[in-house]
Structures are given as structure tokens and as C-alpha cells.
Amino acid sequence: SAYSSVANQMLLLDKIFVDYPELRPYFYSGKDINNSDPLYSKTIGVAELILDISYSIKLQEKHFPQVWPYQWWDVYLIEIFANSPLLCRYLDSVKSLYSEDLVTLKNKGETKRQMEGTREKYKNW
């Protein structure tokens, strides 16, 4: 039941990106956005949905570890935080509403983004 719930939530997120493909780069390709952009409200809504789903899954990991025997969700979250400056900023602005686990994963994602940016910057040297 717990796994099914998460699967349905992730399918809902997938459907959003199918219905609104213009939002996907803000979460998976490192594209940034400012609050004057016409898509800003939609991207914030998706950011909140991602954080809510993530928070739910992290709670389930603690209460139902047999359903989540691997850290695959952490890997996904680190990756999405690494590729979404918007998601990181939004979590920073509302972090009192979410768990410290999510903030830790965000920090790891930001570190990954910085390290990859450094490698990209110096790869031709």
C-alpha cells in the first residue's frame, strides 16, 4: 500500500511534465527562473508537489523500512536538487515545513551541482 501510494504520486508528477513539458527543464536540466517569469507560479507549484512527495516518502522510509530497503530515493533527490536551483531555493524558503533529511539531501545536491560546474569549467585545461 505504501509503495502503491508513492508510485501514484510519482505518476502524477510524470503527468504534469507530460502536460507541461516547458516546466521540466527547471527540475531536470538546471534551468533557473526568476519570480517575474510567467511560468514562475507553475514551477513553484511543481516544486511544492515534489517536496511534499519527497517528505511523504522519507517518512515512509522511517516507518516502513522493509518497503524501502535501498537508498534509491536519496539518489533521485540529490540528482533533482543538483539540477534545480529553483527547488533548492524554494526548500530554503520553507524548510521549517519539511524534515532535516530533505535539507541534507538538498545540500548534497547543491554540492554536486557546484562540483560538476567546477569540472565543466576546467575540463578543457
mmCIF file of N, CA, C and O in Angstrom, residues 3-95:
data_model
loop_
_atom_site.group_PDB
_atom_site.id
_atom_site.type_symbol
_atom_site.label_atom_id
_atom_site.label_comp_id
_atom_site.label_asym_id
_atom_site.label_seq_id
_atom_site.Cartn_x
_atom_site.Cartn_y
_atom_site.Cartn_z
ATOM 1 N N TYR A 3 3.989 1.555 -1.047
ATOM 2 C CA TYR A 3 4.664 1.648 -2.336
ATOM 3 C C TYR A 3 3.700 2.111 -3.415
ATOM 4 O O TYR A 3 4.042 2.959 -4.254
ATOM 5 N N SER A 4 2.501 1.594 -3.404
ATOM 6 C CA SER A 4 1.490 1.972 -4.391
ATOM 7 C C SER A 4 1.162 3.460 -4.310
ATOM 8 O O SER A 4 1.013 4.137 -5.334
ATOM 9 N N SER A 5 1.073 3.965 -3.113
ATOM 10 C CA SER A 5 0.799 5.390 -2.914
ATOM 11 C C SER A 5 1.891 6.249 -3.535
ATOM 12 O O SER A 5 1.615 7.227 -4.233
ATOM 13 N N VAL A 6 3.133 5.880 -3.291
ATOM 14 C CA VAL A 6 4.262 6.640 -3.842
ATOM 15 C C VAL A 6 4.288 6.531 -5.357
ATOM 16 O O VAL A 6 4.522 7.521 -6.063
ATOM 17 N N ALA A 7 4.035 5.340 -5.872
ATOM 18 C CA ALA A 7 4.017 5.154 -7.330
ATOM 19 C C ALA A 7 2.972 6.064 -7.962
ATOM 20 O O ALA A 7 3.231 6.708 -8.992
ATOM 21 N N ASN A 8 1.805 6.145 -7.353
ATOM 22 C CA ASN A 8 0.759 7.024 -7.879
ATOM 23 C C ASN A 8 1.164 8.492 -7.832
ATOM 24 O O ASN A 8 0.883 9.252 -8.756
ATOM 25 N N GLN A 9 1.846 8.885 -6.765
ATOM 26 C CA GLN A 9 2.304 10.271 -6.660
ATOM 27 C C GLN A 9 3.348 10.579 -7.735
ATOM 28 O O GLN A 9 3.322 11.648 -8.348
ATOM 29 N N MET A 10 4.253 9.649 -7.966
ATOM 30 C CA MET A 10 5.278 9.866 -8.998
ATOM 31 C C MET A 10 4.659 9.887 -10.393
ATOM 32 O O MET A 10 5.098 10.652 -11.254
ATOM 33 N N LEU A 11 3.633 9.071 -10.616
ATOM 34 C CA LEU A 11 2.949 9.102 -11.908
ATOM 35 C C LEU A 11 2.227 10.432 -12.115
ATOM 36 O O LEU A 11 2.194 10.956 -13.237
ATOM 37 N N LEU A 12 1.693 10.989 -11.041
ATOM 38 C CA LEU A 12 1.078 12.315 -11.118
ATOM 39 C C LEU A 12 2.128 13.355 -11.528
ATOM 40 O O LEU A 12 1.877 14.204 -12.387
ATOM 41 N N LEU A 13 3.296 13.274 -10.934
ATOM 42 C CA LEU A 13 4.375 14.193 -11.297
ATOM 43 C C LEU A 13 4.780 14.000 -12.758
ATOM 44 O O LEU A 13 4.962 14.981 -13.491
ATOM 45 N N ASP A 14 4.900 12.755 -13.186
ATOM 46 C CA ASP A 14 5.217 12.480 -14.596
ATOM 47 C C ASP A 14 4.167 13.095 -15.515
ATOM 48 O O ASP A 14 4.495 13.674 -16.553
ATOM 49 N N LYS A 15 2.901 12.961 -15.138
ATOM 50 C CA LYS A 15 1.815 13.513 -15.949
ATOM 51 C C LYS A 15 1.928 15.036 -16.053
ATOM 52 O O LYS A 15 1.682 15.613 -17.116
ATOM 53 N N ILE A 16 2.310 15.679 -14.988
ATOM 54 C CA ILE A 16 2.491 17.140 -15.032
ATOM 55 C C ILE A 16 3.539 17.495 -16.074
ATOM 56 O O ILE A 16 3.347 18.414 -16.877
ATOM 57 N N PHE A 17 4.650 16.750 -16.092
ATOM 58 C CA PHE A 17 5.705 17.060 -17.062
ATOM 59 C C PHE A 17 5.315 16.685 -18.486
ATOM 60 O O PHE A 17 5.824 17.266 -19.440
ATOM 61 N N VAL A 18 4.410 15.744 -18.653
ATOM 62 C CA VAL A 18 3.878 15.437 -19.990
ATOM 63 C C VAL A 18 2.940 16.559 -20.432
ATOM 64 O O VAL A 18 3.011 17.040 -21.564
ATOM 65 N N ASP A 19 2.071 16.978 -19.522
ATOM 66 C CA ASP A 19 1.108 18.031 -19.851
ATOM 67 C C ASP A 19 1.755 19.410 -19.991
ATOM 68 O O ASP A 19 1.263 20.251 -20.749
ATOM 69 N N TYR A 20 2.814 19.634 -19.251
ATOM 70 C CA TYR A 20 3.509 20.932 -19.257
ATOM 71 C C TYR A 20 5.007 20.715 -19.447
ATOM 72 O O TYR A 20 5.809 20.947 -18.537
ATOM 73 N N PRO A 21 5.436 20.270 -20.616
ATOM 74 C CA PRO A 21 6.855 19.952 -20.831
ATOM 75 C C PRO A 21 7.773 21.159 -20.650
ATOM 76 O O PRO A 21 8.969 20.991 -20.381
ATOM 77 N N GLU A 22 7.230 22.351 -20.763
ATOM 78 C CA GLU A 22 8.050 23.549 -20.589
ATOM 79 C C GLU A 22 8.544 23.707 -19.146
ATOM 80 O O GLU A 22 9.489 24.465 -18.880
ATOM 81 N N LEU A 23 7.952 22.968 -18.204
ATOM 82 C CA LEU A 23 8.370 23.045 -16.798
ATOM 83 C C LEU A 23 9.528 22.101 -16.475
ATOM 84 O O LEU A 23 10.287 22.337 -15.539
ATOM 85 N N ARG A 24 9.663 21.055 -17.239
ATOM 86 C CA ARG A 24 10.669 20.022 -16.961
ATOM 87 C C ARG A 24 12.101 20.562 -16.832
ATOM 88 O O ARG A 24 12.819 20.148 -15.918
ATOM 89 N N PRO A 25 12.563 21.455 -17.694
ATOM 90 C CA PRO A 25 13.949 21.927 -17.579
ATOM 91 C C PRO A 25 14.278 22.601 -16.241
ATOM 92 O O PRO A 25 15.436 22.616 -15.829
ATOM 93 N N TYR A 26 13.276 23.110 -15.556
ATOM 94 C CA TYR A 26 13.516 23.773 -14.272
ATOM 95 C C TYR A 26 13.792 22.772 -13.151
ATOM 96 O O TYR A 26 14.224 23.162 -12.067
ATOM 97 N N PHE A 27 13.574 21.493 -13.431
ATOM 98 C CA PHE A 27 13.774 20.462 -12.419
ATOM 99 C C PHE A 27 14.787 19.401 -12.822
ATOM 100 O O PHE A 27 15.353 18.743 -11.966
ATOM 101 N N TYR A 28 15.030 19.248 -14.111
ATOM 102 C CA TYR A 28 15.921 18.184 -14.563
ATOM 103 C C TYR A 28 17.092 18.657 -15.417
ATOM 104 O O TYR A 28 17.960 17.857 -15.728
ATOM 105 N N SER A 29 17.121 19.924 -15.796
ATOM 106 C CA SER A 29 18.172 20.390 -16.703
ATOM 107 C C SER A 29 18.941 21.600 -16.198
ATOM 108 O O SER A 29 19.704 22.199 -16.947
ATOM 109 N N GLY A 30 18.719 21.997 -14.973
ATOM 110 C CA GLY A 30 19.484 23.101 -14.401
ATOM 111 C C GLY A 30 19.019 24.481 -14.798
ATOM 112 O O GLY A 30 19.667 25.475 -14.468
ATOM 113 N N LYS A 31 17.914 24.589 -15.527
ATOM 114 C CA LYS A 31 17.410 25.892 -15.933
ATOM 115 C C LYS A 31 16.875 26.630 -14.712
ATOM 116 O O LYS A 31 16.168 26.059 -13.885
ATOM 117 N N ASP A 32 17.225 27.890 -14.596
ATOM 118 C CA ASP A 32 16.760 28.686 -13.460
ATOM 119 C C ASP A 32 15.630 29.606 -13.907
ATOM 120 O O ASP A 32 15.395 29.779 -15.108
ATOM 121 N N ILE A 33 14.964 30.183 -12.948
ATOM 122 C CA ILE A 33 13.810 31.028 -13.225
ATOM 123 C C ILE A 33 13.759 32.110 -12.161
ATOM 124 O O ILE A 33 14.216 31.907 -11.041
ATOM 125 N N ASN A 34 13.217 33.267 -12.527
ATOM 126 C CA ASN A 34 13.016 34.309 -11.511
ATOM 127 C C ASN A 34 11.524 34.567 -11.356
ATOM 128 O O ASN A 34 10.717 34.126 -12.165
ATOM 129 N N ASN A 35 11.172 35.290 -10.303
ATOM 130 C CA ASN A 35 9.755 35.439 -9.973
ATOM 131 C C ASN A 35 8.977 36.339 -10.930
ATOM 132 O O ASN A 35 7.759 36.435 -10.815
ATOM 133 N N SER A 36 9.638 36.954 -11.884
ATOM 134 C CA SER A 36 8.905 37.744 -12.875
ATOM 135 C C SER A 36 8.547 36.929 -14.124
ATOM 136 O O SER A 36 7.803 37.397 -14.976
ATOM 137 N N ASP A 37 9.050 35.715 -14.204
ATOM 138 C CA ASP A 37 8.763 34.849 -15.343
ATOM 139 C C ASP A 37 7.301 34.385 -15.271
ATOM 140 O O ASP A 37 6.811 34.022 -14.203
ATOM 141 N N PRO A 38 6.581 34.378 -16.403
ATOM 142 C CA PRO A 38 5.183 33.935 -16.403
ATOM 143 C C PRO A 38 4.987 32.486 -15.920
ATOM 144 O O PRO A 38 3.911 32.135 -15.459
ATOM 145 N N LEU A 39 6.021 31.661 -16.019
ATOM 146 C CA LEU A 39 5.916 30.267 -15.579
ATOM 147 C C LEU A 39 6.250 30.087 -14.097
ATOM 148 O O LEU A 39 6.152 28.977 -13.571
ATOM 149 N N TYR A 40 6.618 31.160 -13.428
ATOM 150 C CA TYR A 40 7.093 31.045 -12.044
ATOM 151 C C TYR A 40 6.066 30.378 -11.129
ATOM 152 O O TYR A 40 6.416 29.479 -10.367
ATOM 153 N N SER A 41 4.824 30.780 -11.181
ATOM 154 C CA SER A 41 3.807 30.207 -10.294
ATOM 155 C C SER A 41 3.644 28.705 -10.525
ATOM 156 O O SER A 41 3.511 27.934 -9.569
ATOM 157 N N LYS A 42 3.671 28.301 -11.786
ATOM 158 C CA LYS A 42 3.550 26.869 -12.077
ATOM 159 C C LYS A 42 4.761 26.100 -11.560
ATOM 160 O O LYS A 42 4.621 25.003 -11.019
ATOM 161 N N THR A 43 5.949 26.671 -11.740
ATOM 162 C CA THR A 43 7.146 25.960 -11.282
ATOM 163 C C THR A 43 7.175 25.857 -9.757
ATOM 164 O O THR A 43 7.578 24.829 -9.216
ATOM 165 N N ILE A 44 6.716 26.885 -9.071
ATOM 166 C CA ILE A 44 6.658 26.827 -7.607
ATOM 167 C C ILE A 44 5.653 25.755 -7.173
ATOM 168 O O ILE A 44 5.894 25.010 -6.217
ATOM 169 N N GLY A 45 4.542 25.659 -7.870
ATOM 170 C CA GLY A 45 3.566 24.615 -7.561
ATOM 171 C C GLY A 45 4.155 23.225 -7.720
ATOM 172 O O GLY A 45 3.939 22.342 -6.876
ATOM 173 N N VAL A 46 4.906 23.018 -8.790
ATOM 174 C CA VAL A 46 5.549 21.720 -9.010
ATOM 175 C C VAL A 46 6.627 21.489 -7.947
ATOM 176 O O VAL A 46 6.758 20.373 -7.424
ATOM 177 N N ALA A 47 7.372 22.529 -7.588
ATOM 178 C CA ALA A 47 8.387 22.389 -6.540
ATOM 179 C C ALA A 47 7.745 21.945 -5.233
ATOM 180 O O ALA A 47 8.256 21.042 -4.549
ATOM 181 N N GLU A 48 6.633 22.544 -4.900
ATOM 182 C CA GLU A 48 5.940 22.168 -3.668
ATOM 183 C C GLU A 48 5.458 20.718 -3.735
ATOM 184 O O GLU A 48 5.571 19.958 -2.768
ATOM 185 N N LEU A 49 4.939 20.310 -4.885
ATOM 186 C CA LEU A 49 4.499 18.926 -5.062
ATOM 187 C C LEU A 49 5.672 17.961 -4.893
ATOM 188 O O LEU A 49 5.565 16.938 -4.202
ATOM 189 N N ILE A 50 6.803 18.264 -5.509
ATOM 190 C CA ILE A 50 7.989 17.407 -5.386
ATOM 191 C C ILE A 50 8.412 17.301 -3.926
ATOM 192 O O ILE A 50 8.711 16.201 -3.432
ATOM 193 N N LEU A 51 8.435 18.416 -3.223
ATOM 194 C CA LEU A 51 8.831 18.379 -1.813
ATOM 195 C C LEU A 51 7.822 17.610 -0.967
ATOM 196 O O LEU A 51 8.212 16.848 -0.069
ATOM 197 N N ASP A 52 6.537 17.775 -1.245
ATOM 198 C CA ASP A 52 5.518 17.043 -0.489
ATOM 199 C C ASP A 52 5.641 15.532 -0.713
ATOM 200 O O ASP A 52 5.572 14.744 0.231
ATOM 201 N N ILE A 53 5.829 15.134 -1.956
ATOM 202 C CA ILE A 53 6.005 13.715 -2.267
ATOM 203 C C ILE A 53 7.270 13.199 -1.573
ATOM 204 O O ILE A 53 7.264 12.126 -0.950
ATOM 205 N N SER A 54 8.332 13.965 -1.652
ATOM 206 C CA SER A 54 9.607 13.559 -1.062
ATOM 207 C C SER A 54 9.498 13.425 0.451
ATOM 208 O O SER A 54 10.003 12.463 1.039
ATOM 209 N N TYR A 55 8.850 14.369 1.060
ATOM 210 C CA TYR A 55 8.653 14.336 2.509
ATOM 211 C C TYR A 55 7.845 13.094 2.905
ATOM 212 O O TYR A 55 8.197 12.384 3.853
ATOM 213 N N SER A 56 6.815 12.807 2.150
ATOM 214 C CA SER A 56 5.990 11.628 2.404
ATOM 215 C C SER A 56 6.823 10.352 2.300
ATOM 216 O O SER A 56 6.726 9.452 3.145
ATOM 217 N N ILE A 57 7.645 10.266 1.290
ATOM 218 C CA ILE A 57 8.477 9.081 1.096
ATOM 219 C C ILE A 57 9.506 8.948 2.207
ATOM 220 O O ILE A 57 9.735 7.857 2.734
ATOM 221 N N LYS A 58 10.129 10.043 2.588
ATOM 222 C CA LYS A 58 11.115 9.989 3.668
ATOM 223 C C LYS A 58 10.466 9.536 4.975
ATOM 224 O O LYS A 58 11.071 8.787 5.747
ATOM 225 N N LEU A 59 9.236 9.953 5.228
ATOM 226 C CA LEU A 59 8.521 9.480 6.423
ATOM 227 C C LEU A 59 8.241 7.982 6.322
ATOM 228 O O LEU A 59 8.403 7.244 7.298
ATOM 229 N N GLN A 60 7.819 7.540 5.145
ATOM 230 C CA GLN A 60 7.543 6.119 4.957
ATOM 231 C C GLN A 60 8.803 5.275 5.114
ATOM 232 O O GLN A 60 8.741 4.158 5.633
ATOM 233 N N GLU A 61 9.939 5.793 4.666
ATOM 234 C CA GLU A 61 11.202 5.070 4.836
ATOM 235 C C GLU A 61 11.468 4.775 6.308
ATOM 236 O O GLU A 61 11.950 3.698 6.649
ATOM 237 N N LYS A 62 11.156 5.744 7.152
ATOM 238 C CA LYS A 62 11.387 5.558 8.585
ATOM 239 C C LYS A 62 10.409 4.561 9.188
ATOM 240 O O LYS A 62 10.780 3.754 10.037
ATOM 241 N N HIS A 63 9.161 4.618 8.783
ATOM 242 C CA HIS A 63 8.131 3.779 9.388
ATOM 243 C C HIS A 63 7.980 2.409 8.723
ATOM 244 O O HIS A 63 7.484 1.477 9.345
ATOM 245 N N PHE A 64 8.357 2.319 7.460
ATOM 246 C CA PHE A 64 8.232 1.060 6.723
ATOM 247 C C PHE A 64 9.538 0.743 5.989
ATOM 248 O O PHE A 64 9.576 0.704 4.753
ATOM 249 N N PRO A 65 10.623 0.523 6.718
ATOM 250 C CA PRO A 65 11.918 0.302 6.054
ATOM 251 C C PRO A 65 11.933 -0.914 5.133
ATOM 252 O O PRO A 65 12.710 -0.949 4.177
ATOM 253 N N GLN A 66 11.061 -1.886 5.383
ATOM 254 C CA GLN A 66 11.024 -3.068 4.532
ATOM 255 C C GLN A 66 10.553 -2.730 3.115
ATOM 256 O O GLN A 66 10.871 -3.429 2.165
ATOM 257 N N VAL A 67 9.800 -1.636 2.953
ATOM 258 C CA VAL A 67 9.334 -1.222 1.631
ATOM 259 C C VAL A 67 10.449 -0.492 0.882
ATOM 260 O O VAL A 67 10.508 -0.506 -0.339
ATOM 261 N N TRP A 68 11.356 0.129 1.620
ATOM 262 C CA TRP A 68 12.413 0.955 1.030
ATOM 263 C C TRP A 68 13.784 0.431 1.457
ATOM 264 O O TRP A 68 14.506 1.103 2.178
ATOM 265 N N PRO A 69 14.172 -0.758 1.017
ATOM 266 C CA PRO A 69 15.431 -1.332 1.505
ATOM 267 C C PRO A 69 16.692 -0.664 0.939
ATOM 268 O O PRO A 69 17.769 -0.859 1.462
ATOM 269 N N TYR A 70 16.544 0.127 -0.101
ATOM 270 C CA TYR A 70 17.703 0.763 -0.727
ATOM 271 C C TYR A 70 17.552 2.272 -0.666
ATOM 272 O O TYR A 70 16.454 2.793 -0.474
ATOM 273 N N GLN A 71 18.618 2.955 -0.881
ATOM 274 C CA GLN A 71 18.611 4.417 -0.823
ATOM 275 C C GLN A 71 18.349 5.041 -2.189
ATOM 276 O O GLN A 71 18.811 6.133 -2.475
ATOM 277 N N TRP A 72 17.588 4.345 -3.046
ATOM 278 C CA TRP A 72 17.364 4.864 -4.397
ATOM 279 C C TRP A 72 16.685 6.223 -4.370
ATOM 280 O O TRP A 72 16.954 7.075 -5.215
ATOM 281 N N TRP A 73 15.816 6.463 -3.397
ATOM 282 C CA TRP A 73 15.116 7.739 -3.345
ATOM 283 C C TRP A 73 16.085 8.879 -3.050
ATOM 284 O O TRP A 73 15.966 9.961 -3.614
ATOM 285 N N ASP A 74 17.057 8.649 -2.176
ATOM 286 C CA ASP A 74 18.058 9.671 -1.875
ATOM 287 C C ASP A 74 18.850 10.032 -3.128
ATOM 288 O O ASP A 74 19.120 11.206 -3.384
ATOM 289 N N VAL A 75 19.208 9.033 -3.904
ATOM 290 C CA VAL A 75 19.956 9.273 -5.148
ATOM 291 C C VAL A 75 19.131 10.152 -6.092
ATOM 292 O O VAL A 75 19.639 11.117 -6.669
ATOM 293 N N TYR A 76 17.849 9.837 -6.232
ATOM 294 C CA TYR A 76 16.967 10.640 -7.086
ATOM 295 C C TYR A 76 16.884 12.075 -6.576
ATOM 296 O O TYR A 76 17.003 13.024 -7.355
ATOM 297 N N LEU A 77 16.679 12.249 -5.282
ATOM 298 C CA LEU A 77 16.534 13.600 -4.736
ATOM 299 C C LEU A 77 17.814 14.411 -4.863
ATOM 300 O O LEU A 77 17.772 15.604 -5.195
ATOM 301 N N ILE A 78 18.945 13.803 -4.605
ATOM 302 C CA ILE A 78 20.213 14.523 -4.779
ATOM 303 C C ILE A 78 20.340 14.990 -6.222
ATOM 304 O O ILE A 78 20.725 16.128 -6.495
ATOM 305 N N GLU A 79 19.973 14.129 -7.141
ATOM 306 C CA GLU A 79 20.057 14.472 -8.570
ATOM 307 C C GLU A 79 19.109 15.614 -8.926
ATOM 308 O O GLU A 79 19.485 16.547 -9.641
ATOM 309 N N ILE A 80 17.881 15.555 -8.445
ATOM 310 C CA ILE A 80 16.921 16.608 -8.794
ATOM 311 C C ILE A 80 17.313 17.935 -8.140
ATOM 312 O O ILE A 80 17.187 18.992 -8.741
ATOM 313 N N PHE A 81 17.826 17.883 -6.915
ATOM 314 C CA PHE A 81 18.307 19.116 -6.287
ATOM 315 C C PHE A 81 19.524 19.661 -7.042
ATOM 316 O O PHE A 81 19.669 20.873 -7.213
ATOM 317 N N ALA A 82 20.391 18.776 -7.511
ATOM 318 C CA ALA A 82 21.569 19.214 -8.266
ATOM 319 C C ALA A 82 21.168 19.912 -9.559
ATOM 320 O O ALA A 82 21.876 20.807 -10.033
ATOM 321 N N ASN A 83 20.027 19.524 -10.112
ATOM 322 C CA ASN A 83 19.586 20.065 -11.400
ATOM 323 C C ASN A 83 18.473 21.090 -11.299
ATOM 324 O O ASN A 83 17.905 21.476 -12.320
ATOM 325 N N SER A 84 18.170 21.546 -10.083
ATOM 326 C CA SER A 84 17.079 22.511 -9.930
ATOM 327 C C SER A 84 17.400 23.575 -8.880
ATOM 328 O O SER A 84 17.033 23.435 -7.704
ATOM 329 N N PRO A 85 18.051 24.650 -9.311
ATOM 330 C CA PRO A 85 18.272 25.758 -8.373
ATOM 331 C C PRO A 85 16.964 26.269 -7.769
ATOM 332 O O PRO A 85 16.913 26.623 -6.597
ATOM 333 N N LEU A 86 15.901 26.258 -8.565
ATOM 334 C CA LEU A 86 14.589 26.693 -8.076
ATOM 335 C C LEU A 86 14.128 25.832 -6.910
ATOM 336 O O LEU A 86 13.683 26.345 -5.880
ATOM 337 N N LEU A 87 14.221 24.516 -7.037
ATOM 338 C CA LEU A 87 13.780 23.618 -5.980
ATOM 339 C C LEU A 87 14.586 23.852 -4.706
ATOM 340 O O LEU A 87 14.029 23.858 -3.605
ATOM 341 N N CYS A 88 15.878 24.072 -4.857
ATOM 342 C CA CYS A 88 16.730 24.347 -3.690
ATOM 343 C C CYS A 88 16.317 25.646 -2.997
ATOM 344 O O CYS A 88 16.186 25.681 -1.767
ATOM 345 N N ARG A 89 16.119 26.695 -3.774
ATOM 346 C CA ARG A 89 15.709 27.974 -3.181
ATOM 347 C C ARG A 89 14.354 27.870 -2.499
ATOM 348 O O ARG A 89 14.139 28.427 -1.426
ATOM 349 N N TYR A 90 13.438 27.151 -3.151
ATOM 350 C CA TYR A 90 12.109 27.021 -2.563
ATOM 351 C C TYR A 90 12.177 26.259 -1.240
ATOM 352 O O TYR A 90 11.567 26.673 -0.258
ATOM 353 N N LEU A 91 12.935 25.176 -1.209
ATOM 354 C CA LEU A 91 13.066 24.443 0.050
ATOM 355 C C LEU A 91 13.695 25.330 1.124
ATOM 356 O O LEU A 91 13.248 25.327 2.270
ATOM 357 N N ASP A 92 14.699 26.110 0.762
ATOM 358 C CA ASP A 92 15.300 27.030 1.732
ATOM 359 C C ASP A 92 14.259 27.990 2.308
ATOM 360 O O ASP A 92 14.294 28.319 3.486
ATOM 361 N N SER A 93 13.321 28.408 1.477
ATOM 362 C CA SER A 93 12.335 29.399 1.927
ATOM 363 C C SER A 93 11.240 28.799 2.817
ATOM 364 O O SER A 93 10.563 29.541 3.527
ATOM 365 N N VAL A 94 11.082 27.475 2.772
ATOM 366 C CA VAL A 94 10.016 26.829 3.555
ATOM 367 C C VAL A 94 10.553 25.650 4.371
ATOM 368 O O VAL A 94 9.775 24.772 4.769
ATOM 369 N N LYS A 95 11.838 25.627 4.650
ATOM 370 C CA LYS A 95 12.434 24.431 5.252
ATOM 371 C C LYS A 95 11.863 24.069 6.618
ATOM 372 O O LYS A 95 11.932 22.914 7.024
#
